[in-house]
Amino acid sequence: MTKKVFVVGTFDTKGRELAHVAGLVADQGLGVVRVDLSTSSDHRSIADVPPAEVAACHPEGAGAVMTGDRGSAVAGMAAAFEAFVATRDDIGAMISLGGSGGTALVAPGMQALPVGVPKLIVSTLASGNVAPYVGPADITMMPSVTDVAGLNRISRVILGNAAHAIAGMAKAARETAGDDRPAVGLTMFGVTTPCVTHLTERLEAEVDPIVFHATGTGGQAMEKLVDSGMISSVIDTTTTEICDLLFGGILAATEDRLGAIARSGIPYVGSCGALDMVNFGARATVPERYAHRLFYQHNPQVTLMRTTPDECRQMGEWIGARLNACTGPVRFLLPGGGLSMLDAPGMPFELIEARNALFEALEATVEQTETRRLVRLPHNINDAAFSDALYTHWKEIA
């Protein structure tokens, strides 16, 4: 096996624990590379890759890391480690352990690794909100139970489990389905499920359709795979994460939504799925400024807020500007009969004025060309005819 297991952390404070994990992994017959992310100036590293070597990868040089200030040093080392990861082609798996600082140091570098490369963080933070550390990547987080501070009857068991887990993942043969069909990314939400289900059934005979749940991280994961070259075209039916980004919902995209489409130039078919709603938690969590708005209680934990004509206009302009940055073929379909199950005749979120404001903003913003086109259709997004239209336009450009 030419690729190795990278054991990463701050060896100045966690050296004993990291060495213990590295030894257990090596006992499984795997090559190990120890990477030291320490930022203390008087530390003499025993790792295979010392801190100075990692720090030198920072875009502004090692001086941007070894600042003498803990906060800026940690931020600088995190950026340097992410850049360091990009220089290596021998990473077969990666494991780290630490507290809040150590977890923050390693997470961006792990997120930069391709999907499928085993990634495991043993952390004191792993039983809390891990979204900032996992992001769109396939990082596994394991609670350390005790602090990562020495070897004892508890920590030896936890670290042993982690070491053998990463070794098992690294040793296991990569599963390949023998599927040489191109992969197509699709986005779906509960209120656009009929559309995407019908579309997926048509696509399966020709491609490998991969459906992402449009919950913020879903869109990020899809675009990460686009950036990695693992998805060859996208049918982005459900762009609802943009609602939450612009208006404070809990399932928000990042500002880079559609960025991977622009960077890659891959064929893109998009639509307005669930742009009629912003997602919040339980009703009591909705910001006070929205108290007068129209809501739909999806379940006790999820409250949906209908977007207004002005908000729809803002979304149309936001999406349109990003479509203009796309150099590949683009088709963006506008469902005149409604944006979701709830925005349909007689349903709680039916609001033709808002729908038209969205479409008009898109038409005023998008610079239409032979390869970049908007298409208005009379159907609701979940009508079979609309799903068929998505398929037809995808066939034209994919």
Coordinates of C-alpha atoms in Angstrom, one line a residue:
M1 CA 0.0 0.0 0.0
T2 CA 1.7 3.2 -1.1
K3 CA -0.8 5.6 0.6
K4 CA -0.4 6.1 4.3
V5 CA -2.4 7.0 7.3
F6 CA -1.7 10.5 8.5
V7 CA -1.9 11.0 12.2
V8 CA -2.3 14.7 12.7
G9 CA -2.4 17.0 15.8
T10 CA -0.6 19.3 18.2
F11 CA 2.3 17.1 19.3
D12 CA 3.4 19.7 21.9
T13 CA 0.3 19.1 24.0
K14 CA -1.1 15.8 22.6
G15 CA 2.2 14.0 21.7
R16 CA 1.8 11.0 23.9
E17 CA -1.8 10.4 22.8
L18 CA -1.0 10.9 19.1
A19 CA 2.1 8.6 19.3
H20 CA -0.1 5.9 20.9
V21 CA -2.6 6.1 18.0
A22 CA 0.2 6.1 15.5
G23 CA 1.7 3.0 17.1
L24 CA -1.6 1.1 17.0
V25 CA -2.1 2.0 13.4
A26 CA 1.4 0.9 12.5
D27 CA 0.8 -2.4 14.3
Q28 CA -1.9 -3.1 11.7
G29 CA 0.8 -3.1 9.0
L30 CA 0.0 0.3 7.6
G31 CA 2.4 3.1 6.8
V32 CA 2.0 6.1 9.1
V33 CA 2.9 9.8 8.7
R34 CA 2.8 11.9 11.8
V35 CA 2.1 15.6 11.1
D36 CA 2.7 18.1 13.9
L37 CA 0.5 21.2 13.9
S38 CA 1.9 22.8 17.1
T39 CA 2.3 26.5 17.2
S40 CA 4.5 26.9 20.3
S41 CA 7.9 28.4 19.5
D42 CA 10.0 26.3 21.9
H43 CA 8.6 22.9 20.8
R44 CA 11.0 20.3 19.4
S45 CA 8.9 18.1 17.2
I46 CA 9.4 14.3 17.0
A47 CA 6.9 14.0 14.1
D48 CA 7.7 13.0 10.6
V49 CA 6.4 16.4 9.4
P50 CA 7.4 19.2 11.8
P51 CA 5.3 22.3 12.3
A52 CA 7.7 24.5 10.3
E53 CA 7.2 22.3 7.2
V54 CA 3.4 22.7 7.5
A55 CA 3.6 26.4 8.3
A56 CA 5.8 27.0 5.2
C57 CA 2.7 26.0 3.1
H58 CA 0.8 29.0 4.2
P59 CA 0.1 31.3 1.2
E60 CA 1.8 34.2 3.1
G61 CA 4.7 32.1 4.4
A62 CA 5.5 30.7 7.8
G63 CA 5.5 34.1 9.4
A64 CA 1.7 34.2 9.1
V65 CA 1.6 31.1 11.3
M66 CA 4.2 31.6 14.0
T67 CA 2.9 34.9 15.2
G68 CA 3.3 34.5 18.9
D69 CA -0.5 35.1 19.4
R70 CA -2.4 31.9 20.0
G71 CA -5.6 32.9 18.1
S72 CA -3.9 34.1 14.9
A73 CA -1.4 31.2 15.1
V74 CA -4.1 28.6 15.2
A75 CA -6.0 30.3 12.3
G76 CA -2.8 30.5 10.4
M77 CA -1.8 26.9 11.0
A78 CA -5.3 25.7 9.9
A79 CA -4.9 27.6 6.6
A80 CA -1.3 26.2 6.2
F81 CA -2.4 22.7 6.9
E82 CA -5.2 22.9 4.3
A83 CA -2.6 24.1 1.8
F84 CA -0.2 21.3 3.0
V85 CA -2.9 18.6 2.3
A86 CA -3.1 19.8 -1.3
T87 CA 0.6 19.1 -1.8
R88 CA 0.4 15.4 -0.8
D89 CA -0.7 12.5 -3.0
D90 CA 0.0 9.8 -0.4
I91 CA -2.9 10.4 2.0
G92 CA -4.8 7.2 2.2
A93 CA -6.6 8.1 5.5
M94 CA -6.4 10.7 8.2
I95 CA -7.0 10.7 11.9
S96 CA -6.7 13.5 14.5
L97 CA -7.5 14.0 18.1
G98 CA -7.8 17.1 20.3
G99 CA -10.0 19.7 22.0
S100 CA -11.5 22.7 20.4
G101 CA -8.3 24.2 19.1
G102 CA -7.0 20.9 17.7
T103 CA -10.3 20.2 16.0
A104 CA -10.4 23.6 14.5
L105 CA -6.9 23.2 13.2
V106 CA -7.4 20.0 11.3
A107 CA -11.0 20.2 10.1
P108 CA -10.4 22.5 7.1
G109 CA -7.6 20.3 5.8
M110 CA -9.8 17.2 6.2
Q111 CA -12.7 18.9 4.4
A112 CA -10.3 19.5 1.5
L113 CA -9.6 15.8 1.0
P114 CA -11.6 14.0 -1.6
V115 CA -14.9 12.3 -0.6
G116 CA -14.1 8.6 0.1
V117 CA -10.7 9.1 1.8
P118 CA -11.3 8.0 5.4
K119 CA -11.3 10.9 7.9
L120 CA -11.7 10.6 11.6
I121 CA -11.5 13.2 14.4
V122 CA -11.6 12.2 18.0
S123 CA -12.7 15.3 19.8
T124 CA -14.1 16.7 23.0
L125 CA -16.6 18.6 20.8
A126 CA -18.0 15.6 19.0
S127 CA -21.2 15.3 21.0
G128 CA -22.2 18.9 20.2
N129 CA -22.8 20.8 17.0
V130 CA -20.3 19.3 14.6
A131 CA -21.5 21.0 11.4
P132 CA -18.6 23.6 11.3
Y133 CA -16.1 20.8 11.5
V134 CA -17.7 18.3 9.2
G135 CA -19.0 20.7 6.6
P136 CA -19.8 19.0 3.3
A137 CA -17.2 16.3 3.8
D138 CA -17.5 12.7 5.0
I139 CA -15.7 13.2 8.2
T140 CA -16.4 10.8 11.1
M141 CA -16.3 12.4 14.6
M142 CA -15.9 10.3 17.7
P143 CA -16.5 11.7 21.2
S144 CA -13.4 11.4 23.3
V145 CA -15.5 11.1 26.5
T146 CA -12.6 12.3 28.6
D147 CA -10.4 15.2 27.7
V148 CA -7.5 14.3 25.4
A149 CA -5.1 14.7 28.3
G150 CA -3.0 11.6 29.0
L151 CA -3.6 7.9 28.7
N152 CA -5.9 6.2 31.2
R153 CA -8.3 3.3 31.4
I154 CA -10.9 5.3 29.5
S155 CA -8.8 7.2 26.9
R156 CA -6.9 4.0 26.0
V157 CA -10.1 2.3 25.0
I158 CA -11.4 5.3 23.0
L159 CA -8.2 6.0 21.3
G160 CA -7.7 2.3 20.6
N161 CA -11.1 2.1 19.0
A162 CA -10.4 5.1 16.9
A163 CA -7.0 3.8 15.8
H164 CA -8.5 0.4 14.8
A165 CA -11.4 2.2 13.1
I166 CA -9.2 4.3 10.8
A167 CA -6.9 1.3 10.2
G168 CA -9.9 -0.8 9.1
M169 CA -11.2 1.9 6.8
A170 CA -7.7 2.4 5.3
K171 CA -7.2 -1.4 4.8
A172 CA -10.6 -2.1 3.3
A173 CA -10.7 -2.5 -0.4
R174 CA -12.4 0.4 -2.1
E175 CA -15.9 -0.8 -3.2
T176 CA -16.4 -0.3 -6.9
A177 CA -19.7 -1.0 -8.5
G178 CA -18.2 -1.3 -12.0
D179 CA -20.5 1.5 -13.0
D180 CA -19.0 3.5 -15.9
R181 CA -22.1 5.7 -16.4
P182 CA -21.6 9.4 -15.8
A183 CA -22.8 10.7 -12.5
V184 CA -25.5 13.4 -12.4
G185 CA -26.2 15.5 -9.3
L186 CA -29.8 16.3 -8.3
T187 CA -31.3 18.3 -5.4
M188 CA -34.5 17.4 -3.6
F189 CA -36.6 18.6 -0.7
G190 CA -39.8 17.0 0.7
V191 CA -41.9 19.4 -1.3
T192 CA -40.2 18.6 -4.6
T193 CA -40.0 14.9 -4.1
P194 CA -42.5 13.9 -6.9
C195 CA -40.5 15.9 -9.4
V196 CA -37.1 14.5 -8.6
T197 CA -38.4 10.9 -8.1
H198 CA -39.9 10.9 -11.5
L199 CA -36.8 12.4 -13.0
T200 CA -34.5 9.9 -11.3
E201 CA -36.5 7.0 -12.6
R202 CA -36.0 8.3 -16.2
L203 CA -32.3 9.0 -15.6
E204 CA -31.4 5.6 -14.1
A205 CA -31.3 3.9 -17.5
E206 CA -28.6 6.2 -18.8
V207 CA -26.6 7.7 -15.9
D208 CA -25.9 7.3 -12.2
P209 CA -28.2 9.8 -10.5
I210 CA -27.0 11.1 -7.1
V211 CA -29.7 12.9 -5.1
F212 CA -28.8 15.4 -2.4
H213 CA -31.1 16.7 0.3
A214 CA -31.3 20.5 0.0
T215 CA -30.6 21.1 3.7
G216 CA -27.6 23.5 3.3
T217 CA -24.9 20.9 3.6
G218 CA -26.6 18.9 0.8
G219 CA -25.9 21.6 -1.8
Q220 CA -22.4 22.1 -0.4
A221 CA -21.8 18.3 -0.8
M222 CA -23.0 18.3 -4.3
E223 CA -20.8 21.2 -5.3
K224 CA -17.8 19.7 -3.6
L225 CA -18.2 16.6 -5.8
V226 CA -18.5 18.9 -8.8
D227 CA -15.3 20.6 -7.9
S228 CA -13.7 17.2 -7.4
G229 CA -14.7 16.1 -10.9
M230 CA -16.9 13.4 -9.6
I231 CA -20.2 14.8 -11.1
S232 CA -20.4 15.5 -14.8
S233 CA -23.7 17.4 -14.9
V234 CA -26.3 18.8 -12.5
I235 CA -30.1 19.0 -12.4
D236 CA -30.5 21.5 -9.6
T237 CA -34.3 21.3 -9.2
T238 CA -34.4 22.5 -5.6
T239 CA -32.5 25.7 -4.9
T240 CA -34.3 26.4 -1.6
E241 CA -31.1 26.8 0.4
I242 CA -30.7 30.2 -1.2
C243 CA -33.9 31.3 0.7
D244 CA -32.3 30.5 4.0
L245 CA -29.0 32.1 3.1
L246 CA -30.6 35.4 2.2
F247 CA -33.3 35.5 4.9
G248 CA -31.9 33.8 8.0
G249 CA -33.2 30.3 7.7
I250 CA -31.6 27.3 9.3
L251 CA -30.8 25.3 6.1
A252 CA -28.7 27.9 4.4
A253 CA -26.4 27.6 1.5
T254 CA -23.1 29.4 1.6
E255 CA -22.3 32.4 -0.6
D256 CA -20.5 30.0 -2.9
R257 CA -23.8 28.3 -4.0
L258 CA -23.5 27.7 -7.8
G259 CA -19.8 28.6 -7.6
A260 CA -18.7 25.1 -8.5
I261 CA -21.0 25.2 -11.5
A262 CA -19.3 28.4 -12.7
R263 CA -15.8 27.1 -12.0
S264 CA -16.3 23.7 -13.7
G265 CA -18.4 24.8 -16.7
I266 CA -20.3 21.5 -16.5
P267 CA -23.8 21.3 -18.0
Y268 CA -26.4 22.7 -15.6
V269 CA -30.2 22.5 -15.5
G270 CA -31.7 24.4 -12.6
S271 CA -35.1 25.4 -11.3
C272 CA -36.9 27.2 -8.5
G273 CA -37.8 24.3 -6.2
A274 CA -39.0 25.5 -2.8
L275 CA -38.0 29.1 -3.3
D276 CA -41.4 29.8 -1.8
M277 CA -40.2 29.0 1.8
V278 CA -37.6 29.8 4.4
N279 CA -36.9 27.1 7.0
F280 CA -36.9 27.6 10.7
G281 CA -37.0 25.3 13.7
A282 CA -39.9 25.1 16.2
R283 CA -42.3 28.1 15.9
A284 CA -40.9 29.7 19.0
T285 CA -37.5 30.0 17.3
V286 CA -38.7 32.2 14.4
P287 CA -37.1 35.6 14.7
E288 CA -39.4 38.3 16.1
R289 CA -39.1 40.4 13.0
Y290 CA -41.0 37.8 11.1
A291 CA -43.9 37.5 13.6
H292 CA -46.5 38.9 11.1
R293 CA -45.6 36.5 8.3
L294 CA -47.4 33.5 6.7
F295 CA -46.2 30.2 8.2
Y296 CA -46.8 26.5 7.7
Q297 CA -46.0 24.1 10.5
H298 CA -44.3 21.2 8.7
N299 CA -43.9 19.4 12.0
P300 CA -43.2 20.4 15.6
Q301 CA -39.6 21.0 14.9
V302 CA -39.8 22.6 11.4
T303 CA -41.7 25.9 10.6
L304 CA -41.9 27.1 7.0
M305 CA -42.3 30.8 6.2
R306 CA -43.7 31.9 2.8
T307 CA -41.4 34.2 0.9
T308 CA -42.8 37.6 -0.2
P309 CA -42.7 39.2 -3.6
D310 CA -39.8 41.4 -2.6
E311 CA -37.8 38.5 -1.2
C312 CA -38.5 36.5 -4.4
R313 CA -37.2 39.5 -6.4
Q314 CA -34.0 39.5 -4.4
M315 CA -33.6 35.8 -4.9
G316 CA -34.1 36.1 -8.7
E317 CA -31.4 38.8 -8.8
W318 CA -29.0 36.7 -6.7
I319 CA -29.5 33.5 -8.7
G320 CA -29.4 35.4 -12.0
A321 CA -26.0 37.0 -11.2
R322 CA -24.5 33.6 -10.5
L323 CA -26.0 32.1 -13.6
N324 CA -24.3 34.8 -15.6
A325 CA -20.9 33.7 -14.2
C326 CA -21.5 30.1 -15.6
T327 CA -19.4 29.5 -18.8
G328 CA -20.9 26.1 -19.5
P329 CA -24.4 25.4 -20.9
V330 CA -27.2 26.5 -18.7
R331 CA -31.0 26.0 -18.7
F332 CA -33.0 27.4 -15.9
L333 CA -36.7 26.4 -15.9
L334 CA -39.4 28.5 -14.4
P335 CA -42.5 26.5 -13.1
G336 CA -45.4 28.9 -13.7
G337 CA -47.8 26.6 -11.9
G338 CA -45.9 26.7 -8.6
L339 CA -42.6 26.2 -6.9
S340 CA -43.5 23.3 -4.5
M341 CA -46.3 21.2 -3.2
L342 CA -47.3 24.1 -1.0
D343 CA -47.2 26.7 -3.8
A344 CA -50.0 25.1 -5.9
P345 CA -53.7 25.9 -6.5
G346 CA -55.6 25.9 -3.3
M347 CA -52.5 25.2 -1.2
P348 CA -51.3 27.4 1.8
F349 CA -48.3 29.0 0.0
E350 CA -49.9 29.8 -3.4
L351 CA -48.9 33.3 -4.2
I352 CA -48.8 34.1 -7.9
E353 CA -47.5 37.7 -7.3
A354 CA -44.4 36.3 -5.5
R355 CA -43.9 33.7 -8.2
N356 CA -44.0 36.3 -10.9
A357 CA -41.7 38.7 -9.0
L358 CA -39.1 35.8 -8.9
F359 CA -39.5 35.1 -12.6
E360 CA -39.4 38.7 -13.7
A361 CA -36.2 39.3 -11.6
L362 CA -34.5 36.3 -13.2
E363 CA -35.5 37.5 -16.7
A364 CA -34.3 41.0 -16.0
T365 CA -30.9 39.8 -14.6
V366 CA -29.9 36.7 -16.6
E367 CA -27.9 37.6 -19.7
Q368 CA -29.5 35.0 -22.1
T369 CA -27.3 33.6 -24.8
E370 CA -27.4 30.6 -27.1
T371 CA -26.0 28.5 -24.2
R372 CA -27.6 30.2 -21.3
R373 CA -31.4 30.2 -21.4
L374 CA -34.4 30.7 -19.1
V375 CA -37.5 28.7 -20.0
R376 CA -41.0 29.5 -18.6
L377 CA -43.4 26.6 -18.4
P378 CA -47.1 26.6 -17.2
H379 CA -46.7 23.5 -14.9
N380 CA -46.2 23.1 -11.2
I381 CA -42.7 21.9 -10.4
N382 CA -44.1 18.5 -9.3
D383 CA -46.1 17.9 -12.5
A384 CA -44.8 15.1 -14.6
A385 CA -44.7 17.4 -17.6
F386 CA -42.3 19.7 -15.7
S387 CA -40.0 16.8 -14.7
D388 CA -40.1 15.6 -18.3
A389 CA -39.0 19.1 -19.4
L390 CA -36.1 19.0 -17.0
Y391 CA -35.0 15.7 -18.6
T392 CA -35.4 17.0 -22.1
H393 CA -33.3 20.1 -21.5
W394 CA -30.7 18.1 -19.7
K395 CA -30.5 15.7 -22.7
E396 CA -29.9 18.7 -25.0
I397 CA -26.9 20.0 -23.2
A398 CA -25.3 17.1 -21.2

